[in-house]
Short mmCIF file of C-alpha atoms in Angstrom, two decimals:
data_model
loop_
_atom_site.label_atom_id
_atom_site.label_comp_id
_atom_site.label_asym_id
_atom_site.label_seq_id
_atom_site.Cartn_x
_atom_site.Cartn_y
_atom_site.Cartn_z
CA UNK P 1 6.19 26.32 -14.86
CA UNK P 2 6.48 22.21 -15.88
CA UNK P 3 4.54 21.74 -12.34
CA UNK P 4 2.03 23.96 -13.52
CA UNK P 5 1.62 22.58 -17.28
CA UNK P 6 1.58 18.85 -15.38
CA UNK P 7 -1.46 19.99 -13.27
CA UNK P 8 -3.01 21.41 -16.12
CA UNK P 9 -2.62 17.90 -18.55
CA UNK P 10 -3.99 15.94 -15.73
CA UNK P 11 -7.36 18.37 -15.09
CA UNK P 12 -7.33 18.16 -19.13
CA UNK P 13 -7.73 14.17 -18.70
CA UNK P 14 -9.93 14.14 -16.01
CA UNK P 15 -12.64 16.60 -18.47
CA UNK P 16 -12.28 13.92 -21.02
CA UNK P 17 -12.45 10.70 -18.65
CA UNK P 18 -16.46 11.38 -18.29
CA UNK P 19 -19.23 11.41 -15.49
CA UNK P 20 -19.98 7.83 -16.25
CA UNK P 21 -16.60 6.67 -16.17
CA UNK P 22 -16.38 7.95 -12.87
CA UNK P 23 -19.58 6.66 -11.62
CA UNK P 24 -18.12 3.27 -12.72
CA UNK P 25 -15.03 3.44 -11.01
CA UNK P 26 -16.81 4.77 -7.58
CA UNK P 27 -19.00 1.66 -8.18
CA UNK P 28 -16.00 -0.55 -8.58
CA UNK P 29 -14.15 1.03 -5.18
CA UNK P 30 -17.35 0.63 -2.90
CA UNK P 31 -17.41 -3.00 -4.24
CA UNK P 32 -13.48 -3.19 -2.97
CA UNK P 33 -14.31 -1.69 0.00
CA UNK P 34 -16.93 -4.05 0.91
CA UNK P 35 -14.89 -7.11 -0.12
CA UNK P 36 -12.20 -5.78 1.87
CA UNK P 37 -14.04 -4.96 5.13
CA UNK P 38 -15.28 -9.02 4.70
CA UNK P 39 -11.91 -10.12 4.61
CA UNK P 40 -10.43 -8.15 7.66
CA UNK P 41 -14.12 -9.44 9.92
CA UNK P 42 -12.92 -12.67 8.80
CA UNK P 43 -9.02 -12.56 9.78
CA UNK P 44 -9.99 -10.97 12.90
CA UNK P 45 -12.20 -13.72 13.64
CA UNK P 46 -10.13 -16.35 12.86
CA UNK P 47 -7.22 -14.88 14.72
CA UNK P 48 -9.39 -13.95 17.64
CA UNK P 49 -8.81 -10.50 17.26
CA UNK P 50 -11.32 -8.45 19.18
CA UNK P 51 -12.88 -4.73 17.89
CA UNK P 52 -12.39 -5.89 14.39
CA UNK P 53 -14.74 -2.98 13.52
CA UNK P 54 -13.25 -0.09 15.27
CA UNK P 55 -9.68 -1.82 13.54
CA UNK P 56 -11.78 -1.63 10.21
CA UNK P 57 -12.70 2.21 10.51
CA UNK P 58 -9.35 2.98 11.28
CA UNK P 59 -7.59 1.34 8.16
CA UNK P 60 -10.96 2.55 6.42
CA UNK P 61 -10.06 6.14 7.50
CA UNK P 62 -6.51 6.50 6.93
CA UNK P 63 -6.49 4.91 3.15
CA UNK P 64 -9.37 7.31 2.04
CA UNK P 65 -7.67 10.39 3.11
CA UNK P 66 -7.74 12.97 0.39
CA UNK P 67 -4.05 13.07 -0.03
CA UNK P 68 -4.12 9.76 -1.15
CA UNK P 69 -4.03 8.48 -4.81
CA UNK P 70 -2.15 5.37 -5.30
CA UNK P 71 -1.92 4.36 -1.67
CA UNK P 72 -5.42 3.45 -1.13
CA UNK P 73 -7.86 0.70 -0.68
CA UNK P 74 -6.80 -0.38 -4.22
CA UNK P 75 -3.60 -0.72 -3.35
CA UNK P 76 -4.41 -3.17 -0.83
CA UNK P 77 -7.03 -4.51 -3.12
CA UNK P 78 -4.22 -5.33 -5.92
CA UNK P 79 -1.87 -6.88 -3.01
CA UNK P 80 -4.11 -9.28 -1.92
CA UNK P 81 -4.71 -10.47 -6.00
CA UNK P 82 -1.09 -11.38 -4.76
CA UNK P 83 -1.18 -12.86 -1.93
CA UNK P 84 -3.93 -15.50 -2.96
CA UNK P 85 -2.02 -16.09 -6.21
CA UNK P 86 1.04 -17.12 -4.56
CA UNK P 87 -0.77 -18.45 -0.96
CA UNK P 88 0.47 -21.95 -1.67
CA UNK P 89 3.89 -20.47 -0.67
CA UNK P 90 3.00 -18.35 2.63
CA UNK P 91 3.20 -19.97 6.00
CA UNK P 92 -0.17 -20.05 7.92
CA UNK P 93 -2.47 -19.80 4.73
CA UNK P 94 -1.03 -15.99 5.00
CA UNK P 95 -2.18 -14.69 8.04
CA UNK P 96 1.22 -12.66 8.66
CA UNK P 97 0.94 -11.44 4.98
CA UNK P 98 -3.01 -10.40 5.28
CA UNK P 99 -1.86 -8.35 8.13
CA UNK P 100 0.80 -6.78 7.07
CA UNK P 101 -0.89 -5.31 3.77
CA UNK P 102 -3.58 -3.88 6.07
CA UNK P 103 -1.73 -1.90 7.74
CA UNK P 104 1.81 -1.40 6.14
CA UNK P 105 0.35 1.93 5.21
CA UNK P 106 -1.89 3.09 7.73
CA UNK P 107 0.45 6.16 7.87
CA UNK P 108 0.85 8.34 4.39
CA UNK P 109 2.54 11.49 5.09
CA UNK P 110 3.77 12.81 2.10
CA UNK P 111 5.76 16.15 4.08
CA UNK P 112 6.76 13.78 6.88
CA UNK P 113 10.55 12.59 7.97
CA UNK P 114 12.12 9.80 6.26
CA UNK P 115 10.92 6.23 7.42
CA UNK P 116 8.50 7.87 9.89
CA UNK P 117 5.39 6.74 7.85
CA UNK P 118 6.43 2.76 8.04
CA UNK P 119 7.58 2.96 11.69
CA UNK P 120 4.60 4.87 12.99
CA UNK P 121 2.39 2.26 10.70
CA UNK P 122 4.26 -0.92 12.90
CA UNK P 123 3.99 0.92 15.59
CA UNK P 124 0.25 1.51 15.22
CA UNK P 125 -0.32 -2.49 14.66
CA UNK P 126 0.94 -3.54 17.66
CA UNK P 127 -0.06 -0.99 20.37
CA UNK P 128 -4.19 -1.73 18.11
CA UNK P 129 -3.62 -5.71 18.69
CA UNK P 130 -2.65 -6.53 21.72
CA UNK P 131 -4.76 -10.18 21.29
CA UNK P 132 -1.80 -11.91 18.83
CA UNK P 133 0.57 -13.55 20.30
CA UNK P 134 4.35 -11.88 21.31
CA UNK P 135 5.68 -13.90 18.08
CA UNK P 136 3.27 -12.84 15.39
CA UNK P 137 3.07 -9.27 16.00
CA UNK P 138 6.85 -9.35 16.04
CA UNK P 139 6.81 -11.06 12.54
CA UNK P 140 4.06 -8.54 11.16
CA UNK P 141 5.71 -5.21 12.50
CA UNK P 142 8.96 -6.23 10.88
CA UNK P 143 7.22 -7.00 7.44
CA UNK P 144 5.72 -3.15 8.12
CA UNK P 145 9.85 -1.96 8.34
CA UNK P 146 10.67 -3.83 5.60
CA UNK P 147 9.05 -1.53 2.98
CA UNK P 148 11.60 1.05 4.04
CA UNK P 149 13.48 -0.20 1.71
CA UNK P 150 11.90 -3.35 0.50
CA UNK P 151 15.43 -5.18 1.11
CA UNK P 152 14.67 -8.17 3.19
CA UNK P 153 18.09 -9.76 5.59
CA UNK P 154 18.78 -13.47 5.47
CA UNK P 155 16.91 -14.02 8.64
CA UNK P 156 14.08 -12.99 6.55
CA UNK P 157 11.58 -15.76 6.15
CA UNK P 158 9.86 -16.47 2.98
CA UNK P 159 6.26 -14.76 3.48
CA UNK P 160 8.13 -11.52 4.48
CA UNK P 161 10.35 -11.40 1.59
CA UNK P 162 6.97 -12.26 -0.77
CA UNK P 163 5.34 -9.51 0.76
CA UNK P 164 7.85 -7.01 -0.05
CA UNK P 165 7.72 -8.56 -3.82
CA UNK P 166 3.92 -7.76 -3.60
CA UNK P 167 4.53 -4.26 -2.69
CA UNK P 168 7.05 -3.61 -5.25
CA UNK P 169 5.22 -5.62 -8.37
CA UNK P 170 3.63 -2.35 -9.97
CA UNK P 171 7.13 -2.01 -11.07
CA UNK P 172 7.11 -5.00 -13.30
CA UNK P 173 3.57 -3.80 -14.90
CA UNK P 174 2.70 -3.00 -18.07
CA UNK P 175 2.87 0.63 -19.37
CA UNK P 176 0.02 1.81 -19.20
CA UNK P 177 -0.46 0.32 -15.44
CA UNK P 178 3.25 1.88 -14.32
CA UNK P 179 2.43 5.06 -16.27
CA UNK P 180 -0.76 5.80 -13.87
CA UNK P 181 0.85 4.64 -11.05
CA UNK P 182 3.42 7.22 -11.85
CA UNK P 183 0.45 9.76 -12.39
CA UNK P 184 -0.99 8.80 -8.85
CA UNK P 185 2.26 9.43 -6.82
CA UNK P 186 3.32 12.49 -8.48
CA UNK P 187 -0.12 13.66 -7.68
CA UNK P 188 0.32 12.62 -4.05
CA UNK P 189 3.53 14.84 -3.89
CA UNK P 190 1.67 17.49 -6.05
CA UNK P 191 3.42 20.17 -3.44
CA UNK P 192 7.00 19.03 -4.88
CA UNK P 193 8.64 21.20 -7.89
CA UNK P 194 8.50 19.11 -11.35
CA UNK P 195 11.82 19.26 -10.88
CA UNK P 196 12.50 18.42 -7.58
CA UNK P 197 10.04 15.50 -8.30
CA UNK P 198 12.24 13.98 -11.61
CA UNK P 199 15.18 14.19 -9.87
CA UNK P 200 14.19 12.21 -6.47
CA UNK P 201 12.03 9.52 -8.73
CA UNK P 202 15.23 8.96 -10.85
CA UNK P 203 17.44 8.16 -7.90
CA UNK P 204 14.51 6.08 -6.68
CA UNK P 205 14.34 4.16 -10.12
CA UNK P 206 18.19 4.13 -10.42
CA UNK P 207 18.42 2.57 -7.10
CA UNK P 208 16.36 -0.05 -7.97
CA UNK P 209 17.53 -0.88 -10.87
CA UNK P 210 21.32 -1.30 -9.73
CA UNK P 211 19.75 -3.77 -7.13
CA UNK P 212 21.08 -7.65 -7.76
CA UNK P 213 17.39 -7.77 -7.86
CA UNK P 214 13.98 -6.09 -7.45
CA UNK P 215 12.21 -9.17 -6.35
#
């Protein structure tokens, strides 16, 4: 069937990529990994926030599950190329926004309920940091809700409606970066029918697109 022939292409690319392509690119995620670890000791510090290293296993854990393809450290890696590009804009030199991409998706079910992967992420946050103050963790857990939909109110301040824009910039790529995007979450929902699959993406796509605007 065209989920079957889609399967098949992709183990076709991976024979071609070669072992020392692939010994590069687990080189290159370790390195994210480590720089990434650094920079959540070092918000945790600066925000007093105790058991930074149990926190850092955790996120570690849950964004190198095996179901994962695009929703990984890389993914975090890429939003925080954002966030320091556009810091100079973000209230607190970002510290809302640095926390938010940590753990806005902690939770990656791809069989689960609707919205139940970004509310049991904010949910997660708060009851694991009890040290931040009443107003911050509000602000962060509503950043987390906010990529339901990635349609921020008017009450919205401007670091939460950035971070949505960071979360949604793969869409205003280039090709070749959108078309392996597009690889790595149709491989994440590898148990959905091709068909199934075009039809849910294009409603996805459609929806954004008749948006006043994406970002």
């Amino acid at each position: 069937d065209d989920s079957s022939s889609f399967f098949r292409a992709v183990w076709q690319m991976v024979k071609s990529f070669g072992e020392e392509n692939f010994e590069h690119l687990a080189h290159e995620a370790e390195i994210i990994k480590q720089k990434l670890a650094e920079r959540f000791r070092a918000l945790c510090q600066k925000l007093h926030i105790r058991n930074h290293s149990r926190l850092w296993h955790i996120i570690e854990t849950k964004y190198t599950e095996r179901h994962r393809y695009y929703h990984t450290l890389n993914h975090l890696h890429e939003l925080f190329i954002l966030k320091d590009e556009f810091s100079k804009y973000l209230q607190d030199h970002g510290d809302r926004v640095e926390l938010a991409i940590f753990f806005h998706d902690l939770i990656y079910e791809v069989k689960g309920s609707k919205n139940t992967n970004e509310i049991q992420s904010a949910r997660i946050f708060a009851e694991s940091i009890p040290d931040l103050d009443e107003q911050t963790r509000q602000s962060v857990k509503t950043m987390i809700l906010r990529t339901i939909d990635h349609r921020c109110t008017e009450k919205d301040d401007l670091d939460c409606q950035l971070f949505c824009d960071f979360d949604l910039a793969i869409l205003g790529c280039d090709s070749a970066k959108y078309d392996t995007y597009t690889m790595q979450i149709r491989k994440e929902y590898s148990h959905v029918s091709q068909a199934l699959w075009c039809l849910v993406r294009s409603r996805f796509l459609e929806s954004s697109y008749n948006n006043n605007s994406i970002f």
